[in-house]
CSV table of C-alpha atoms in Angstrom, one decimal:
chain,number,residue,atom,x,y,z
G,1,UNK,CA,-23.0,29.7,14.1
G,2,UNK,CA,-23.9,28.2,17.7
G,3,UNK,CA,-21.1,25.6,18.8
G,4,UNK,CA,-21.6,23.0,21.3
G,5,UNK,CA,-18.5,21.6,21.7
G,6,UNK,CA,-14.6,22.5,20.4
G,7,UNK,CA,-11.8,21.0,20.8
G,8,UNK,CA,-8.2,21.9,20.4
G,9,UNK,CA,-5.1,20.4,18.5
G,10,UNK,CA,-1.2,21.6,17.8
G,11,UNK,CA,-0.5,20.6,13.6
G,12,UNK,CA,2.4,18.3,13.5
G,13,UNK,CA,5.0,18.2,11.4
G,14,UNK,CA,4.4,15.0,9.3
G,15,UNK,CA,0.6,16.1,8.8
G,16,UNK,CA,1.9,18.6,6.8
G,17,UNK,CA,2.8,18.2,2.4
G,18,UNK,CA,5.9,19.1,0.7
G,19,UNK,CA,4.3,22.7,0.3
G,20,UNK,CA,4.7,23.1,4.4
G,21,UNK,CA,0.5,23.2,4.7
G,22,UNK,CA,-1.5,20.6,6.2
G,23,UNK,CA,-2.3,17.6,3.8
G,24,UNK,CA,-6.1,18.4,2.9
G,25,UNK,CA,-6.6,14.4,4.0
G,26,UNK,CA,-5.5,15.6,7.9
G,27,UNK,CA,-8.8,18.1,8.2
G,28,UNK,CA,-10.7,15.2,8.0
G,29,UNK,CA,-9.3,13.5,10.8
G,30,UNK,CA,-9.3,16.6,13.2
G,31,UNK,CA,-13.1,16.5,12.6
G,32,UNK,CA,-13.5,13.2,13.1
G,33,UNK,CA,-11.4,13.1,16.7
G,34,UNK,CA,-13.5,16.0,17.5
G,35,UNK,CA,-16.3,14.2,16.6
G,36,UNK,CA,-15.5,11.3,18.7
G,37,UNK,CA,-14.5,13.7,21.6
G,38,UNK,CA,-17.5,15.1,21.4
G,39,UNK,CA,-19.4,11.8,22.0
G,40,UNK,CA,-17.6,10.6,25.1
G,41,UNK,CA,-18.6,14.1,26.3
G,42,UNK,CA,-22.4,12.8,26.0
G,43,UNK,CA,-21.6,9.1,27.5
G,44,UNK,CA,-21.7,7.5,24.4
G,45,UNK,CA,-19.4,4.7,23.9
G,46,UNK,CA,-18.6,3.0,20.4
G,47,UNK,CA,-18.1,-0.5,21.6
G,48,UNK,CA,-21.3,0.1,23.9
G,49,UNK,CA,-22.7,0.9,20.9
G,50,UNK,CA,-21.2,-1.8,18.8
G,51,UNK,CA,-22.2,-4.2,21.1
G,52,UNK,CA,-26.0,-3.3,21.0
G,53,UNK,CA,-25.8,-3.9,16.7
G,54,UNK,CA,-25.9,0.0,16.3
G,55,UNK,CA,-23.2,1.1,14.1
G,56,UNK,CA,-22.6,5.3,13.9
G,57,UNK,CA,-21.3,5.4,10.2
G,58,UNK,CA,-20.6,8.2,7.7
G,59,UNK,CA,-23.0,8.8,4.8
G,60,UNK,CA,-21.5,12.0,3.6
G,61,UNK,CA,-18.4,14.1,4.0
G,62,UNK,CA,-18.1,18.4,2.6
G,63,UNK,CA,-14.7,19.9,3.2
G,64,UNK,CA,-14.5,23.6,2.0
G,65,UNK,CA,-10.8,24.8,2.8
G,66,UNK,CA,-10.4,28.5,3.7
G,67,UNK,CA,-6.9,29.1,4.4
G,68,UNK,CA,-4.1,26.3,5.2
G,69,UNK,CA,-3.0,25.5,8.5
G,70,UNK,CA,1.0,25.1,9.4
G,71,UNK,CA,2.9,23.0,10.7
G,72,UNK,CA,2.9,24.1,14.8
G,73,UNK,CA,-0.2,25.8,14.2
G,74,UNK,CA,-2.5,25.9,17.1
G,75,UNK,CA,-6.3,25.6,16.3
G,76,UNK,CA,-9.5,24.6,17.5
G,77,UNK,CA,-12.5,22.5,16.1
G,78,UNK,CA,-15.7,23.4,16.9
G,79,UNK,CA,-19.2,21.6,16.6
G,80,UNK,CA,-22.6,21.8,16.2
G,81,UNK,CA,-25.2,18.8,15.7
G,82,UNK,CA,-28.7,18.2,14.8
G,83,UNK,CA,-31.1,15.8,13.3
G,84,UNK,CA,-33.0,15.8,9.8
G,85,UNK,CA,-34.4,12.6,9.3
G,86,UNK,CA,-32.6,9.4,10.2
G,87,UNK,CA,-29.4,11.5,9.6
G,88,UNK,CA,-27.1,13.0,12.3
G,89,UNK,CA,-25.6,16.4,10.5
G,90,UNK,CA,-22.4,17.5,12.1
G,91,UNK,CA,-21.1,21.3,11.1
G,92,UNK,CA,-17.4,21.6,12.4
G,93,UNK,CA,-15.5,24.4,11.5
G,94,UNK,CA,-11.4,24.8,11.8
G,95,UNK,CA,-10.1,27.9,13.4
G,96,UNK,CA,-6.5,29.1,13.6
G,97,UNK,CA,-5.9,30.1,17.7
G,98,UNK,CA,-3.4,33.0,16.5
G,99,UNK,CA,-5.9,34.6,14.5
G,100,UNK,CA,-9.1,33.3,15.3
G,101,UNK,CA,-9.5,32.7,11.3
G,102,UNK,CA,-11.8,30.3,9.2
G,103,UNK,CA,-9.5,27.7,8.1
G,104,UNK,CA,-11.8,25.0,6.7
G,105,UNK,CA,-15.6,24.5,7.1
G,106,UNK,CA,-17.0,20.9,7.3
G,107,UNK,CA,-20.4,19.1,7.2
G,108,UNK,CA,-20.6,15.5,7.7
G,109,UNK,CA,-23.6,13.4,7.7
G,110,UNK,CA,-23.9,10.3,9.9
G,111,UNK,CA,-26.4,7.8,10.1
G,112,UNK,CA,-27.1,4.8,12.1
G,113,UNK,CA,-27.5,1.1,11.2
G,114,UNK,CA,-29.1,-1.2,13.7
G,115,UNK,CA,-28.4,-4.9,13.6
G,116,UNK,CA,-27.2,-3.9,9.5
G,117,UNK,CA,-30.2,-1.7,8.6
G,118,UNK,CA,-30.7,1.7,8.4
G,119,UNK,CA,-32.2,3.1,11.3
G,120,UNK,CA,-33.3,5.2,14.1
G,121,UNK,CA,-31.6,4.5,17.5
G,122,UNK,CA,-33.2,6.3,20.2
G,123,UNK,CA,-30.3,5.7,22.2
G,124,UNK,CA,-28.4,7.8,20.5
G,125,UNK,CA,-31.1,10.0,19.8
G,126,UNK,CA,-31.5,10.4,23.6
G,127,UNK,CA,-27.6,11.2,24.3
G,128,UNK,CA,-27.1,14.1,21.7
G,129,UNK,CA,-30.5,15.7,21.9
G,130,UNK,CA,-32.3,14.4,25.1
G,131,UNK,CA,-35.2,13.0,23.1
C-alpha cells in the first residue's frame, strides 16, 4: 500500500497489560493521534472546524492485530486516505521500527456532520484531496 503520511511513537510502559504487550485498546489511540497529526499536516483545525457546525466523527473502526508491540518498542503509523461516498476511509497500518514488521492493520471510517446532519463538507474535502 501507498502511504501519505506516518508518524512515529515509543510504547510506554503503562500502555502495556499484565502479559508485557500493548493493551489491544492503545492501537486505537496510536491511529487516532496519527490521524489527527495527519490533519494539522493539511491545515485543518478541529475547533475551526467545530466552529463552522462540521463535526469529523467516526462511523466505523477494523483493528486486525498481527503481532504485539512491547513495552519500549519503537514503531511507526502510517496512512493512507480516500473518499467513497460521504465517508472518509482511513487505512493505517502499525509497523515495529526494529523489524520493519506488520503489527496491526486498521481501517476507520469517518464521516462528517454539518450543523448535526450527515454531510458533505467541501472544506474538508478540499484539504485532504484538493477537490
Amino acid at each position: 500500500m501507498k502511504y501519505i503520511f506516518e508518524y512515529e511513537f515509543e510504547v510506554r510502559d503503562y500502555e502495556c497489560d499484565a502479559q508485557g504487550i500493548v493493551n489491544n485498546a492503545n492501537y486505537q489511540h496510536y491511529m487516532e493521534h496519527t490521524r489527527h497529526r495527519y490533519i494539522q499536516t493539511v491545515n485543518l483545525d478541529f475547533m475551526t472546524l467545530t466552529n463552522a457546525g462540521i463535526i469529523l466523527v467516526v462511523a466505523k473502526a477494523e483493528l486486525q492485530y498481527k503481532r504485539p508491540l512491547k513495552s519500549n518498542d519503537k514503531f511507526v503509523c502510517r496512512l493512507n486516505v480516500q473518499k467513497e461516498g460521504l465517508r472518509y476511509i482511513f487505512q493505517e497500518d502499525i509497523y515495529r521500527i526494529s523489524d520493519n514488521q506488520l503489527c496491526t492493520k486498521g481501517k476507520f471510517e469517518i464521516v462528517s456532520l454539518i450543523n448535526g446532519k450527515l454531510g458533505n463538507s467541501e472544506v474538508v474535502d478540499k484539504a485532504l484531496f484538493g477537490e
